[in-house]
PDB file of C-alpha atoms in Angstrom:
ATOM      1  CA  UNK N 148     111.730  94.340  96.665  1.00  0.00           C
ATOM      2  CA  UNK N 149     113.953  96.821  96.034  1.00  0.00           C
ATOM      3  CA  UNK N 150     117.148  98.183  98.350  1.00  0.00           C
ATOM      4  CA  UNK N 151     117.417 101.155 100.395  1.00  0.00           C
ATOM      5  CA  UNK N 152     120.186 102.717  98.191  1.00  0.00           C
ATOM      6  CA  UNK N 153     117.537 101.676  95.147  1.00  0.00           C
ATOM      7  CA  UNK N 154     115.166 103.689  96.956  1.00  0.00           C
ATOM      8  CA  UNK N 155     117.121 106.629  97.498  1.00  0.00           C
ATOM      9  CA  UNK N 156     117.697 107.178  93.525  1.00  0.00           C
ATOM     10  CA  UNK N 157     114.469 106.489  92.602  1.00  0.00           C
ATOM     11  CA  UNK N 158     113.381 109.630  95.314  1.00  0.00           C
ATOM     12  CA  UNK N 159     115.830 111.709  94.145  1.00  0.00           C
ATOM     13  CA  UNK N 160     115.763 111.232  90.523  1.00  0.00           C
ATOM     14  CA  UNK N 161     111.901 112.051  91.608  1.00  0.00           C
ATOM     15  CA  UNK N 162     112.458 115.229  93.321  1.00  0.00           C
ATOM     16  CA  UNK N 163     114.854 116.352  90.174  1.00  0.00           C
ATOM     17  CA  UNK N 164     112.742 115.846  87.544  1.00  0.00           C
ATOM     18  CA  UNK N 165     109.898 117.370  88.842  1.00  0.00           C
ATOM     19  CA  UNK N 166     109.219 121.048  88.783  1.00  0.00           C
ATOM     20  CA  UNK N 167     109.995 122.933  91.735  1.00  0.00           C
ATOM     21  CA  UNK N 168     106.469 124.566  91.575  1.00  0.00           C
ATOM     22  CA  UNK N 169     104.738 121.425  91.112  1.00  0.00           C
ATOM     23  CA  UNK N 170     104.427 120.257  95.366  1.00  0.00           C
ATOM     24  CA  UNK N 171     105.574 122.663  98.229  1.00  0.00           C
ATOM     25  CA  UNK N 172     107.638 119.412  99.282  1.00  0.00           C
ATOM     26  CA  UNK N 173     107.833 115.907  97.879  1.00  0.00           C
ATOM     27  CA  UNK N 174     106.387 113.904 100.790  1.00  0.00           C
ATOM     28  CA  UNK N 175     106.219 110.266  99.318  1.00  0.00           C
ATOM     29  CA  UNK N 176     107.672 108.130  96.702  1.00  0.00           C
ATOM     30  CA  UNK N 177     106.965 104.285  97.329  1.00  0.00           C
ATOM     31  CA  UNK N 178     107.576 101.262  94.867  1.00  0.00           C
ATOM     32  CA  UNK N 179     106.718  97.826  94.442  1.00  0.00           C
ATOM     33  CA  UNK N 180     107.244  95.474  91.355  1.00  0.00           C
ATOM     34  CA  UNK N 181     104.195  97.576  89.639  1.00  0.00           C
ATOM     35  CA  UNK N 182     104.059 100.765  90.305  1.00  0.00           C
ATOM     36  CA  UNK N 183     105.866 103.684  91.622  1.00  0.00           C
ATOM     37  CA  UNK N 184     103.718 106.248  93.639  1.00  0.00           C
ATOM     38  CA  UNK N 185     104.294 110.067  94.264  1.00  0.00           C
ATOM     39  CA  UNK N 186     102.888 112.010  96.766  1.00  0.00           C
ATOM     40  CA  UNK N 187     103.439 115.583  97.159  1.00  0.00           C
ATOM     41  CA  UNK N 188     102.217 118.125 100.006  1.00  0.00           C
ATOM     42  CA  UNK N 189     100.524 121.293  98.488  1.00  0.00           C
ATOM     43  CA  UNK N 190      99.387 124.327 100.033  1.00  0.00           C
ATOM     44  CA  UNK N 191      95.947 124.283 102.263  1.00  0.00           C
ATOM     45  CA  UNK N 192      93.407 126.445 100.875  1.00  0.00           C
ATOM     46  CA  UNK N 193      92.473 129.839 102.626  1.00  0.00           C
ATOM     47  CA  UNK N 194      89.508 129.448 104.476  1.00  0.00           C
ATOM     48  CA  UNK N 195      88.463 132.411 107.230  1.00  0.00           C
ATOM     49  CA  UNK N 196      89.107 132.155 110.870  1.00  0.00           C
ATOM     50  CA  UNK N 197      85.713 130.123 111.681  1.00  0.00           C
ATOM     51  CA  UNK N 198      85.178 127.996 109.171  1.00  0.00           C
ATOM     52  CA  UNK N 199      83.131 124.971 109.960  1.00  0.00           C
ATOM     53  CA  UNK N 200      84.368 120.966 109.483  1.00  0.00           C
ATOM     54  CA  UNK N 201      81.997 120.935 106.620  1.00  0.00           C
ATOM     55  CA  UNK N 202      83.373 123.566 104.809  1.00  0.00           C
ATOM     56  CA  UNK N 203      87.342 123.079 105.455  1.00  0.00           C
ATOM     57  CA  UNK N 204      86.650 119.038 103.972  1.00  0.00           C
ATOM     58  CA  UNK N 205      84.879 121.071 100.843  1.00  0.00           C
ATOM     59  CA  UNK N 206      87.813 123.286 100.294  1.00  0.00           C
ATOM     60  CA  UNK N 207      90.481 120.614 100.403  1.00  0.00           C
ATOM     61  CA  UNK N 208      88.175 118.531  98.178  1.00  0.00           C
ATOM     62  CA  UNK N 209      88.577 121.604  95.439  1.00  0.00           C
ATOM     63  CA  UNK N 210      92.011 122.332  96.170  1.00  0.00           C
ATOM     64  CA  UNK N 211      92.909 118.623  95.223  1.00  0.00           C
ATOM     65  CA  UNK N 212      90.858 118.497  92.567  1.00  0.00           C
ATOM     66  CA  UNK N 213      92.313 121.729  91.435  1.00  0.00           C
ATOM     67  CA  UNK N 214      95.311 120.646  91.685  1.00  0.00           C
ATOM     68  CA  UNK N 215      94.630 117.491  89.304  1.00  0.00           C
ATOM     69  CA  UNK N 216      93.485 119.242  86.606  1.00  0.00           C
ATOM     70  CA  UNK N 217      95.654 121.847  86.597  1.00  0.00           C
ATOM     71  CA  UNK N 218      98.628 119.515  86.379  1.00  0.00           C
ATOM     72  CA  UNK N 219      97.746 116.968  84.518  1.00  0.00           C
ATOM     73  CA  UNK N 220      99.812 117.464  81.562  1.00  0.00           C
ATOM     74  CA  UNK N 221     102.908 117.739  83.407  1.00  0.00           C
ATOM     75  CA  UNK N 222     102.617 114.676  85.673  1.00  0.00           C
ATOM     76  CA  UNK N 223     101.490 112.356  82.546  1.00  0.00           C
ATOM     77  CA  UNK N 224     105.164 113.686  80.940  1.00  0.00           C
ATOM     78  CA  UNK N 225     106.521 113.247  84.256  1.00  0.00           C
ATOM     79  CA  UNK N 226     105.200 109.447  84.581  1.00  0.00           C
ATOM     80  CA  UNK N 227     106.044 108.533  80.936  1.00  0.00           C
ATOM     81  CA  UNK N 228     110.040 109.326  81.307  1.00  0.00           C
ATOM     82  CA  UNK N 229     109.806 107.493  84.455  1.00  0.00           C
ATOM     83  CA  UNK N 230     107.911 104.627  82.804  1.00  0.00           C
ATOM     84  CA  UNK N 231     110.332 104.129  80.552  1.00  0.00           C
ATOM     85  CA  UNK N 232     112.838 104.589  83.110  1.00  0.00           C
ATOM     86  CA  UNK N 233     111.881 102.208  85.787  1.00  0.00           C
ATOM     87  CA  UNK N 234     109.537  99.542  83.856  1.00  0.00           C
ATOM     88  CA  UNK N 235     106.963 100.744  86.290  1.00  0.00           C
ATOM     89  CA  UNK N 236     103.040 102.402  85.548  1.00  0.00           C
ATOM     90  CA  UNK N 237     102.854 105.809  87.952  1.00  0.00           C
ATOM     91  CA  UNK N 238     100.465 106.852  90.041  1.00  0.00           C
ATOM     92  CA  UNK N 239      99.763 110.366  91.794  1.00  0.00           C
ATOM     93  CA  UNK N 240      98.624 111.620  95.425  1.00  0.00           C
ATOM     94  CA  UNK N 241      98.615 114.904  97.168  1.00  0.00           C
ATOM     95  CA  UNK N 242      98.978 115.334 100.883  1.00  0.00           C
ATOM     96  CA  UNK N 243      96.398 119.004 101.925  1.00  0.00           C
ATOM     97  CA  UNK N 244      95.784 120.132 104.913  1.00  0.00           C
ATOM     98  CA  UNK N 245      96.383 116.794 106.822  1.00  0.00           C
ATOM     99  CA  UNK N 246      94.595 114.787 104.110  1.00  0.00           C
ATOM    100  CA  UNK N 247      95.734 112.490 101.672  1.00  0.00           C
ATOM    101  CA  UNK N 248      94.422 111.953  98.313  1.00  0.00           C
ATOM    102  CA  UNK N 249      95.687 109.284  95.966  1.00  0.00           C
ATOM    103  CA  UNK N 250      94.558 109.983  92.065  1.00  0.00           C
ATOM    104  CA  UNK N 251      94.211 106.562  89.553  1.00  0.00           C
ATOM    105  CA  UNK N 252      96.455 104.165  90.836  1.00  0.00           C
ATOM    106  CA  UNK N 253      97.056 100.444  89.779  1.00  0.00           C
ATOM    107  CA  UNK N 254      95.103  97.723  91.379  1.00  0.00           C
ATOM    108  CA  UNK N 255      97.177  94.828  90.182  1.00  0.00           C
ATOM    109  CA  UNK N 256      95.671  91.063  90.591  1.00  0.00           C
ATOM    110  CA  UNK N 257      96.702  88.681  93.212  1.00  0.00           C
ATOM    111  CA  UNK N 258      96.379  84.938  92.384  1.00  0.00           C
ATOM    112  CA  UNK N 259      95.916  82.718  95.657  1.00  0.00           C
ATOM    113  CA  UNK N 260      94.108  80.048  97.094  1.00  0.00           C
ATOM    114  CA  UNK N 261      92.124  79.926  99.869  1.00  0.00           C
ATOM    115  CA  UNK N 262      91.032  76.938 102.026  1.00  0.00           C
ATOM    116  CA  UNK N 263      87.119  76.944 103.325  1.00  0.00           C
ATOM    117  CA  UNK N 264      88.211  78.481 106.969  1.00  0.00           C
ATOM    118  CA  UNK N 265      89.817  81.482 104.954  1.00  0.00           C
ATOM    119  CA  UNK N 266      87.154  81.726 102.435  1.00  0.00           C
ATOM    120  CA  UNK N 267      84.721  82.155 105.225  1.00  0.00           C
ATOM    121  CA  UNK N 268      86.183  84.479 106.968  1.00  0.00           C
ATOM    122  CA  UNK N 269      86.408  86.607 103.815  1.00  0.00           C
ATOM    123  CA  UNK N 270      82.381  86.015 103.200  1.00  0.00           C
ATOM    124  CA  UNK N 271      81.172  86.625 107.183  1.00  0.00           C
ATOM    125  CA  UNK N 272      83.236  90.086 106.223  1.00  0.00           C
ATOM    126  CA  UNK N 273      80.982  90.366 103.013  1.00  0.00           C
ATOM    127  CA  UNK N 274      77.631  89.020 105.233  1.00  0.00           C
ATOM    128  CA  UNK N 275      78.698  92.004 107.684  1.00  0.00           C
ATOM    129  CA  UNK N 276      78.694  94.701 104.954  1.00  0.00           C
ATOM    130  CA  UNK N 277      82.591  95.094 106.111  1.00  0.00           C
ATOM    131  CA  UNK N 278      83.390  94.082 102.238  1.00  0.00           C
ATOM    132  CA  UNK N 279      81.115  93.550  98.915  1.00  0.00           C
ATOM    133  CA  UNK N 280      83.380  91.356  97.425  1.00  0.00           C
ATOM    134  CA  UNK N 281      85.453  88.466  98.583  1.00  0.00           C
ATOM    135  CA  UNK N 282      88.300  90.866  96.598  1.00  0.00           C
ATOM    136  CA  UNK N 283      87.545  93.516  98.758  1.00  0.00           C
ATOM    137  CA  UNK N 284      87.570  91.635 102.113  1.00  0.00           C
ATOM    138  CA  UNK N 285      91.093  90.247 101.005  1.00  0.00           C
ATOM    139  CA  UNK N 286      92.196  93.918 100.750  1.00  0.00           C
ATOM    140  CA  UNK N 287      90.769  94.815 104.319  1.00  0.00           C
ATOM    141  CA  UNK N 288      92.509  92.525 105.995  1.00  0.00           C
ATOM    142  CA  UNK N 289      96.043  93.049 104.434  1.00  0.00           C
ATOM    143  CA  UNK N 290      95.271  96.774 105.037  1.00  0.00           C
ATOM    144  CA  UNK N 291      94.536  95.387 109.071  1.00  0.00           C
ATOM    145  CA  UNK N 292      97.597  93.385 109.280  1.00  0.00           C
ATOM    146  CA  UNK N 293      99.662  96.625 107.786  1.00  0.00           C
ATOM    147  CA  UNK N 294      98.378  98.630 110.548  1.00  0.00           C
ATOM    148  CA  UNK N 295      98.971  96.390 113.010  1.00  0.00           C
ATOM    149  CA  UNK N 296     102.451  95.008 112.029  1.00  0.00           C
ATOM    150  CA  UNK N 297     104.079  97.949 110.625  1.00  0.00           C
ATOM    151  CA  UNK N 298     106.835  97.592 112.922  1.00  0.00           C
ATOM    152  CA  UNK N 299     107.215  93.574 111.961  1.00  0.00           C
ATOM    153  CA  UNK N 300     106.909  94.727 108.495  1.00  0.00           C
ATOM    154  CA  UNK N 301     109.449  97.328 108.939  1.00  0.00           C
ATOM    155  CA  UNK N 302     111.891  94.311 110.426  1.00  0.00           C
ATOM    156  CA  UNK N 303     111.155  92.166 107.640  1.00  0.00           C
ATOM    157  CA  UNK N 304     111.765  94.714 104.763  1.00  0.00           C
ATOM    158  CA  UNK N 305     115.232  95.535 106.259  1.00  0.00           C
ATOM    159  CA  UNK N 306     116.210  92.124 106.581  1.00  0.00           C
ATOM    160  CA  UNK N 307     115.390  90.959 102.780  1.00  0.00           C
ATOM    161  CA  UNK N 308     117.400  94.424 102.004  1.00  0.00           C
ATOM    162  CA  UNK N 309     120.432  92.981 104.111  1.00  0.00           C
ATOM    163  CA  UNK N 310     119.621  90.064 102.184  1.00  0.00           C
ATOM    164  CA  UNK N 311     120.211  91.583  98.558  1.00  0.00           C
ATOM    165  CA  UNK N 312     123.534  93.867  99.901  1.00  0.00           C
ATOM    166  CA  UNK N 313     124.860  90.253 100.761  1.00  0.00           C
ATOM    167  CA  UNK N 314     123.896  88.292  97.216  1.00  0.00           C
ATOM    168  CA  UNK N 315     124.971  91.395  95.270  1.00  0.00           C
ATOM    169  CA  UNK N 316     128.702  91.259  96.967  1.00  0.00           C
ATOM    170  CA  UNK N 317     129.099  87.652  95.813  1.00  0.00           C
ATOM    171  CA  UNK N 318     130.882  86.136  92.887  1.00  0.00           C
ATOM    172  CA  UNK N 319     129.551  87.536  89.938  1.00  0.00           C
ATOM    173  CA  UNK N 320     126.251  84.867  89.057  1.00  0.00           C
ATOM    174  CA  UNK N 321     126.673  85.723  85.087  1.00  0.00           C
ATOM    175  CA  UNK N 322     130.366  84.137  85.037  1.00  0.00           C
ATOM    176  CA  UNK N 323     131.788  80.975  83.710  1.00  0.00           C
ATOM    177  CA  UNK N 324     133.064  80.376  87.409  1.00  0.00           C
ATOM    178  CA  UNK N 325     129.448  80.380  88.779  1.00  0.00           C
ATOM    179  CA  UNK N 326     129.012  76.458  87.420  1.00  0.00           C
ATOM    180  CA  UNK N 327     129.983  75.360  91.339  1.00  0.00           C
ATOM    181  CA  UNK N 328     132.190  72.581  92.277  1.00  0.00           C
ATOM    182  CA  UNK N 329     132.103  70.067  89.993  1.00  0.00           C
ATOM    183  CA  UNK N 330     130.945  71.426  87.085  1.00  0.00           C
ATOM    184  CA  UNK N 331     133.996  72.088  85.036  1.00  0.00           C
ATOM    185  CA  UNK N 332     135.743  70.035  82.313  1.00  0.00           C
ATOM    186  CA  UNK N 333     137.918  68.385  85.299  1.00  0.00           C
ATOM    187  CA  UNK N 334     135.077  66.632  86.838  1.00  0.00           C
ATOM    188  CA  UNK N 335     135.629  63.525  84.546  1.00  0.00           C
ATOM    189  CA  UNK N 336     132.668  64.212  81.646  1.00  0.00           C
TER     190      UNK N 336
END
């Protein structure tokens, strides 16, 4: 977890290093202990007055997929100073035309245990063809509870960042004075 003011510099230092011709706007930079993602809007491609569903979805399909190609050599430099930087792998998205499209990103392994009642709810998703993997199911439902708690989430996130503004304006932890009460050469040792 990171703070807000963390956040801030990681956006900005973001939205400096990149090349001004490389999004029309930076939409989205989020971070969590792995990875750092950046999502940029670009612009929609030209399609004529009555184009159908079919073919708009097409076009934005090229456009990011132009887009990748095209500027791959710049993000990779991009994500390597910022590697280095941060102690974090990078991942890419565009935002086009009201779609979002998120390039290689990291799929990092969560280690839990599950008792029967949660393991079957995880296969009756897998039975239902929800999920084909008990993996997969896991990630469906936190993806559920995201939509559905974002506001608790949002509540949560803020308090553990009130949390850190508190611990960081205590005594320094890295002192000699950090032992606590007690501790010293006058407690009788």
């Amino acid at each position: 977890m990171i703070t807000a003011e963390q956040r801030e510099k990681l956006r900005g230092w973001f939205a400096g290093r990149l090349p001004d011709d490389l999004f029309e706007e930076l939409a989205e930079v989020t971070v969590d202990r792995e990875e750092i993602t950046v999502v940029g809007r670009i612009a929609p491609p030209r399609l004529s007055e009555g184009a159908t569903a079919a073919e708009r979805a097409a076009a934005v399909e090229g456009r990011v997929q132009e887009f990748r190609e095209r500027t791959r050599p710049t993000r990779v430099a991009v994500a390597r100073d910022a590697e280095h930087r941060f102690g974090r792998k990078v991942s890419w998205g565009v935002e086009c035309d009201g779609e979002r499209a998120l390039f290689t990103h990291v799929a990092a392994p969560v280690m839990t245990r599950l008792r029967q009642p949660e393991r079957q709810v995880l296969d009756t998703l897998i039975a239902g063809g929800v999920a084909r993997s008990r993996s997969d199911a896991l990630a469906w439902c936190v993806r559920l509870v995201q939509r559905h708690t974002d506001d608790w989430l949002t509540e949560l996130r803020e308090s553990l960042e009130h949390v850190q503004r508190v611990r960081a304006q205590g005594p320094d932890t890295q002192g000699p004075d950090t032992q606590g009460p007690g501790a010293g050469p006058e407690d009788g040792r």
